[in-house]
Amino acid sequence: MDNTAIIKKYFQSWLTRDFSDLDTYIDEKIIYRECYGPIYIGLDELHQFIDNMMNRQKVLNWRIDKILPTDKNTYTVLWYFHAVEHTEYDFDGASIIQFKDNKIIDVAEYQSKHETFRPFKKEGKNEFNN
């Protein structure tokens, strides 16, 4: 499986709730930094995080918008995330994902609000006309 397919498989795992082959594409020394602060070091901690989330969260959509290769081992992934825990929520995000020996070794996630606005847009004008 190539790196892009591995990225897609990992994202899809959150929708199917099937992580049975996670160890085949995540390095045992993974460093996983979530967009809201937690960090998991090692496959054991990542498994604990996933098990915990399976009990309290349901991912409704984790859509990949773009996968941008930086080099052969580093990818920037732009995505949209929608889930429910106590309440429903969504946001846009980006992940920098690094590979070593065809396994994910490092993930750093970043988040931004999904709803955007243009505070300085002039009425009747858009990006294509002045």
JSON list of C-alpha atoms in Angstrom, two decimals:
[
{"chain": "A", "resi": 1, "resn": "MET", "atom": "CA", "xyz": [0.00, 0.00, 0.00]},
{"chain": "A", "resi": 2, "resn": "ASP", "atom": "CA", "xyz": [1.44, 3.42, -0.90]},
{"chain": "A", "resi": 3, "resn": "ASN", "atom": "CA", "xyz": [1.51, 6.34, 1.54]},
{"chain": "A", "resi": 4, "resn": "THR", "atom": "CA", "xyz": [-1.54, 8.08, 0.08]},
{"chain": "A", "resi": 5, "resn": "ALA", "atom": "CA", "xyz": [-3.58, 4.88, 0.40]},
{"chain": "A", "resi": 6, "resn": "ILE", "atom": "CA", "xyz": [-2.43, 4.51, 4.01]},
{"chain": "A", "resi": 7, "resn": "ILE", "atom": "CA", "xyz": [-3.59, 8.04, 4.82]},
{"chain": "A", "resi": 8, "resn": "LYS", "atom": "CA", "xyz": [-6.99, 7.36, 3.24]},
{"chain": "A", "resi": 9, "resn": "LYS", "atom": "CA", "xyz": [-7.27, 4.04, 5.10]},
{"chain": "A", "resi": 10, "resn": "TYR", "atom": "CA", "xyz": [-6.57, 5.68, 8.46]},
{"chain": "A", "resi": 11, "resn": "PHE", "atom": "CA", "xyz": [-9.20, 8.38, 7.92]},
{"chain": "A", "resi": 12, "resn": "GLN", "atom": "CA", "xyz": [-11.71, 5.77, 6.74]},
{"chain": "A", "resi": 13, "resn": "SER", "atom": "CA", "xyz": [-11.06, 3.69, 9.87]},
{"chain": "A", "resi": 14, "resn": "TRP", "atom": "CA", "xyz": [-12.72, 6.40, 11.95]},
{"chain": "A", "resi": 15, "resn": "LEU", "atom": "CA", "xyz": [-15.89, 6.08, 9.87]},
{"chain": "A", "resi": 16, "resn": "THR", "atom": "CA", "xyz": [-15.99, 2.28, 9.80]},
{"chain": "A", "resi": 17, "resn": "ARG", "atom": "CA", "xyz": [-14.74, 2.08, 13.40]},
{"chain": "A", "resi": 18, "resn": "ASP", "atom": "CA", "xyz": [-12.40, -0.72, 12.28]},
{"chain": "A", "resi": 19, "resn": "PHE", "atom": "CA", "xyz": [-8.81, -0.39, 13.44]},
{"chain": "A", "resi": 20, "resn": "SER", "atom": "CA", "xyz": [-8.00, -4.10, 13.27]},
{"chain": "A", "resi": 21, "resn": "ASP", "atom": "CA", "xyz": [-4.97, -3.60, 11.01]},
{"chain": "A", "resi": 22, "resn": "LEU", "atom": "CA", "xyz": [-3.74, -0.30, 12.48]},
{"chain": "A", "resi": 23, "resn": "ASP", "atom": "CA", "xyz": [-0.46, -1.88, 13.57]},
{"chain": "A", "resi": 24, "resn": "THR", "atom": "CA", "xyz": [0.38, -2.74, 9.95]},
{"chain": "A", "resi": 25, "resn": "TYR", "atom": "CA", "xyz": [0.60, 0.92, 8.87]},
{"chain": "A", "resi": 26, "resn": "ILE", "atom": "CA", "xyz": [1.39, 2.86, 12.09]},
{"chain": "A", "resi": 27, "resn": "ASP", "atom": "CA", "xyz": [4.95, 2.72, 13.43]},
{"chain": "A", "resi": 28, "resn": "GLU", "atom": "CA", "xyz": [5.32, 1.47, 17.01]},
{"chain": "A", "resi": 29, "resn": "LYS", "atom": "CA", "xyz": [7.14, 4.74, 17.87]},
{"chain": "A", "resi": 30, "resn": "ILE", "atom": "CA", "xyz": [4.34, 6.97, 16.52]},
{"chain": "A", "resi": 31, "resn": "ILE", "atom": "CA", "xyz": [4.10, 10.52, 17.83]},
{"chain": "A", "resi": 32, "resn": "TYR", "atom": "CA", "xyz": [0.52, 11.73, 17.35]},
{"chain": "A", "resi": 33, "resn": "ARG", "atom": "CA", "xyz": [-0.35, 15.31, 18.29]},
{"chain": "A", "resi": 34, "resn": "GLU", "atom": "CA", "xyz": [-4.04, 16.18, 18.19]},
{"chain": "A", "resi": 35, "resn": "CYS", "atom": "CA", "xyz": [-5.29, 19.61, 17.18]},
{"chain": "A", "resi": 36, "resn": "TYR", "atom": "CA", "xyz": [-6.66, 20.41, 20.64]},
{"chain": "A", "resi": 37, "resn": "GLY", "atom": "CA", "xyz": [-3.62, 19.53, 22.74]},
{"chain": "A", "resi": 38, "resn": "PRO", "atom": "CA", "xyz": [-3.26, 15.82, 23.58]},
{"chain": "A", "resi": 39, "resn": "ILE", "atom": "CA", "xyz": [-0.21, 13.95, 22.36]},
{"chain": "A", "resi": 40, "resn": "TYR", "atom": "CA", "xyz": [0.18, 10.18, 22.16]},
{"chain": "A", "resi": 41, "resn": "ILE", "atom": "CA", "xyz": [3.63, 8.61, 22.03]},
{"chain": "A", "resi": 42, "resn": "GLY", "atom": "CA", "xyz": [3.86, 5.00, 20.95]},
{"chain": "A", "resi": 43, "resn": "LEU", "atom": "CA", "xyz": [1.36, 2.58, 19.52]},
{"chain": "A", "resi": 44, "resn": "ASP", "atom": "CA", "xyz": [0.05, 1.57, 22.96]},
{"chain": "A", "resi": 45, "resn": "GLU", "atom": "CA", "xyz": [-1.01, 5.14, 23.80]},
{"chain": "A", "resi": 46, "resn": "LEU", "atom": "CA", "xyz": [-2.57, 5.55, 20.35]},
{"chain": "A", "resi": 47, "resn": "HIS", "atom": "CA", "xyz": [-4.59, 2.36, 20.87]},
{"chain": "A", "resi": 48, "resn": "GLN", "atom": "CA", "xyz": [-5.76, 3.64, 24.28]},
{"chain": "A", "resi": 49, "resn": "PHE", "atom": "CA", "xyz": [-6.86, 6.93, 22.69]},
{"chain": "A", "resi": 50, "resn": "ILE", "atom": "CA", "xyz": [-8.77, 5.14, 19.93]},
{"chain": "A", "resi": 51, "resn": "ASP", "atom": "CA", "xyz": [-10.45, 2.77, 22.40]},
{"chain": "A", "resi": 52, "resn": "ASN", "atom": "CA", "xyz": [-11.48, 5.74, 24.53]},
{"chain": "A", "resi": 53, "resn": "MET", "atom": "CA", "xyz": [-12.90, 7.63, 21.55]},
{"chain": "A", "resi": 54, "resn": "MET", "atom": "CA", "xyz": [-14.83, 4.59, 20.32]},
{"chain": "A", "resi": 55, "resn": "ASN", "atom": "CA", "xyz": [-16.75, 4.68, 23.62]},
{"chain": "A", "resi": 56, "resn": "ARG", "atom": "CA", "xyz": [-17.63, 8.37, 23.52]},
{"chain": "A", "resi": 57, "resn": "GLN", "atom": "CA", "xyz": [-17.51, 9.66, 19.94]},
{"chain": "A", "resi": 58, "resn": "LYS", "atom": "CA", "xyz": [-19.04, 8.79, 16.59]},
{"chain": "A", "resi": 59, "resn": "VAL", "atom": "CA", "xyz": [-17.33, 10.26, 13.54]},
{"chain": "A", "resi": 60, "resn": "LEU", "atom": "CA", "xyz": [-19.98, 11.20, 10.99]},
{"chain": "A", "resi": 61, "resn": "ASN", "atom": "CA", "xyz": [-17.60, 12.49, 8.31]},
{"chain": "A", "resi": 62, "resn": "TRP", "atom": "CA", "xyz": [-13.85, 12.88, 7.99]},
{"chain": "A", "resi": 63, "resn": "ARG", "atom": "CA", "xyz": [-13.50, 14.02, 4.40]},
{"chain": "A", "resi": 64, "resn": "ILE", "atom": "CA", "xyz": [-10.09, 14.44, 2.85]},
{"chain": "A", "resi": 65, "resn": "ASP", "atom": "CA", "xyz": [-10.10, 17.51, 0.61]},
{"chain": "A", "resi": 66, "resn": "LYS", "atom": "CA", "xyz": [-6.45, 17.39, -0.51]},
{"chain": "A", "resi": 67, "resn": "ILE", "atom": "CA", "xyz": [-3.34, 15.32, 0.01]},
{"chain": "A", "resi": 68, "resn": "LEU", "atom": "CA", "xyz": [-0.27, 17.39, -0.79]},
{"chain": "A", "resi": 69, "resn": "PRO", "atom": "CA", "xyz": [3.06, 15.55, -0.86]},
{"chain": "A", "resi": 70, "resn": "THR", "atom": "CA", "xyz": [5.95, 17.63, 0.49]},
{"chain": "A", "resi": 71, "resn": "ASP", "atom": "CA", "xyz": [8.50, 14.95, -0.25]},
{"chain": "A", "resi": 72, "resn": "LYS", "atom": "CA", "xyz": [8.39, 11.15, -0.50]},
{"chain": "A", "resi": 73, "resn": "ASN", "atom": "CA", "xyz": [7.85, 10.76, 3.27]},
{"chain": "A", "resi": 74, "resn": "THR", "atom": "CA", "xyz": [5.88, 13.87, 4.28]},
{"chain": "A", "resi": 75, "resn": "TYR", "atom": "CA", "xyz": [2.32, 14.85, 3.37]},
{"chain": "A", "resi": 76, "resn": "THR", "atom": "CA", "xyz": [0.04, 17.74, 4.25]},
{"chain": "A", "resi": 77, "resn": "VAL", "atom": "CA", "xyz": [-3.59, 16.62, 4.35]},
{"chain": "A", "resi": 78, "resn": "LEU", "atom": "CA", "xyz": [-6.45, 19.16, 4.29]},
{"chain": "A", "resi": 79, "resn": "TRP", "atom": "CA", "xyz": [-9.72, 17.81, 5.68]},
{"chain": "A", "resi": 80, "resn": "TYR", "atom": "CA", "xyz": [-13.19, 18.40, 7.12]},
{"chain": "A", "resi": 81, "resn": "PHE", "atom": "CA", "xyz": [-14.21, 16.67, 10.36]},
{"chain": "A", "resi": 82, "resn": "HIS", "atom": "CA", "xyz": [-17.78, 16.13, 11.69]},
{"chain": "A", "resi": 83, "resn": "ALA", "atom": "CA", "xyz": [-18.59, 14.09, 14.80]},
{"chain": "A", "resi": 84, "resn": "VAL", "atom": "CA", "xyz": [-20.94, 13.74, 17.74]},
{"chain": "A", "resi": 85, "resn": "GLU", "atom": "CA", "xyz": [-20.06, 13.25, 21.40]},
{"chain": "A", "resi": 86, "resn": "HIS", "atom": "CA", "xyz": [-22.35, 15.05, 23.82]},
{"chain": "A", "resi": 87, "resn": "THR", "atom": "CA", "xyz": [-23.21, 17.43, 20.97]},
{"chain": "A", "resi": 88, "resn": "GLU", "atom": "CA", "xyz": [-22.56, 17.52, 17.25]},
{"chain": "A", "resi": 89, "resn": "TYR", "atom": "CA", "xyz": [-19.57, 19.55, 16.04]},
{"chain": "A", "resi": 90, "resn": "ASP", "atom": "CA", "xyz": [-17.45, 20.10, 12.96]},
{"chain": "A", "resi": 91, "resn": "PHE", "atom": "CA", "xyz": [-14.30, 21.90, 11.88]},
{"chain": "A", "resi": 92, "resn": "ASP", "atom": "CA", "xyz": [-11.74, 22.09, 9.12]},
{"chain": "A", "resi": 93, "resn": "GLY", "atom": "CA", "xyz": [-8.23, 20.85, 9.68]},
{"chain": "A", "resi": 94, "resn": "ALA", "atom": "CA", "xyz": [-4.83, 20.01, 8.35]},
{"chain": "A", "resi": 95, "resn": "SER", "atom": "CA", "xyz": [-2.43, 17.24, 9.28]},
{"chain": "A", "resi": 96, "resn": "ILE", "atom": "CA", "xyz": [1.25, 16.95, 8.60]},
{"chain": "A", "resi": 97, "resn": "ILE", "atom": "CA", "xyz": [1.90, 13.23, 8.32]},
{"chain": "A", "resi": 98, "resn": "GLN", "atom": "CA", "xyz": [5.36, 11.71, 8.14]},
{"chain": "A", "resi": 99, "resn": "PHE", "atom": "CA", "xyz": [6.27, 8.18, 7.11]},
{"chain": "A", "resi": 100, "resn": "LYS", "atom": "CA", "xyz": [9.20, 5.92, 7.87]},
{"chain": "A", "resi": 101, "resn": "ASP", "atom": "CA", "xyz": [9.56, 2.55, 6.15]},
{"chain": "A", "resi": 102, "resn": "ASN", "atom": "CA", "xyz": [6.00, 2.80, 4.72]},
{"chain": "A", "resi": 103, "resn": "LYS", "atom": "CA", "xyz": [4.43, 3.39, 8.16]},
{"chain": "A", "resi": 104, "resn": "ILE", "atom": "CA", "xyz": [3.09, 6.56, 9.74]},
{"chain": "A", "resi": 105, "resn": "ILE", "atom": "CA", "xyz": [5.65, 7.75, 12.31]},
{"chain": "A", "resi": 106, "resn": "ASP", "atom": "CA", "xyz": [4.43, 11.28, 13.09]},
{"chain": "A", "resi": 107, "resn": "VAL", "atom": "CA", "xyz": [1.11, 13.15, 12.86]},
{"chain": "A", "resi": 108, "resn": "ALA", "atom": "CA", "xyz": [0.53, 16.78, 13.82]},
{"chain": "A", "resi": 109, "resn": "GLU", "atom": "CA", "xyz": [-3.07, 18.00, 13.47]},
{"chain": "A", "resi": 110, "resn": "TYR", "atom": "CA", "xyz": [-4.26, 21.62, 13.21]},
{"chain": "A", "resi": 111, "resn": "GLN", "atom": "CA", "xyz": [-7.83, 22.90, 13.34]},
{"chain": "A", "resi": 112, "resn": "SER", "atom": "CA", "xyz": [-9.77, 25.93, 12.08]},
{"chain": "A", "resi": 113, "resn": "LYS", "atom": "CA", "xyz": [-13.41, 26.90, 12.18]},
{"chain": "A", "resi": 114, "resn": "HIS", "atom": "CA", "xyz": [-15.51, 25.42, 9.39]},
{"chain": "A", "resi": 115, "resn": "GLU", "atom": "CA", "xyz": [-17.76, 28.43, 8.94]},
{"chain": "A", "resi": 116, "resn": "THR", "atom": "CA", "xyz": [-15.95, 31.34, 7.37]},
{"chain": "A", "resi": 117, "resn": "PHE", "atom": "CA", "xyz": [-16.88, 34.91, 6.49]},
{"chain": "A", "resi": 118, "resn": "ARG", "atom": "CA", "xyz": [-15.45, 37.86, 4.58]},
{"chain": "A", "resi": 119, "resn": "PRO", "atom": "CA", "xyz": [-15.64, 40.93, 6.80]},
{"chain": "A", "resi": 120, "resn": "PHE", "atom": "CA", "xyz": [-14.31, 43.31, 4.12]},
{"chain": "A", "resi": 121, "resn": "LYS", "atom": "CA", "xyz": [-16.17, 42.03, 1.05]},
{"chain": "A", "resi": 122, "resn": "LYS", "atom": "CA", "xyz": [-17.85, 44.85, -0.83]},
{"chain": "A", "resi": 123, "resn": "GLU", "atom": "CA", "xyz": [-21.50, 44.32, -1.77]},
{"chain": "A", "resi": 124, "resn": "GLY", "atom": "CA", "xyz": [-21.98, 43.06, -5.31]},
{"chain": "A", "resi": 125, "resn": "LYS", "atom": "CA", "xyz": [-18.31, 42.21, -5.77]},
{"chain": "A", "resi": 126, "resn": "ASN", "atom": "CA", "xyz": [-16.62, 38.86, -5.78]},
{"chain": "A", "resi": 127, "resn": "GLU", "atom": "CA", "xyz": [-13.13, 37.54, -6.40]},
{"chain": "A", "resi": 128, "resn": "PHE", "atom": "CA", "xyz": [-13.60, 37.65, -10.18]},
{"chain": "A", "resi": 129, "resn": "ASN", "atom": "CA", "xyz": [-14.64, 41.23, -10.74]},
{"chain": "A", "resi": 130, "resn": "ASN", "atom": "CA", "xyz": [-13.37, 44.51, -9.33]}
]
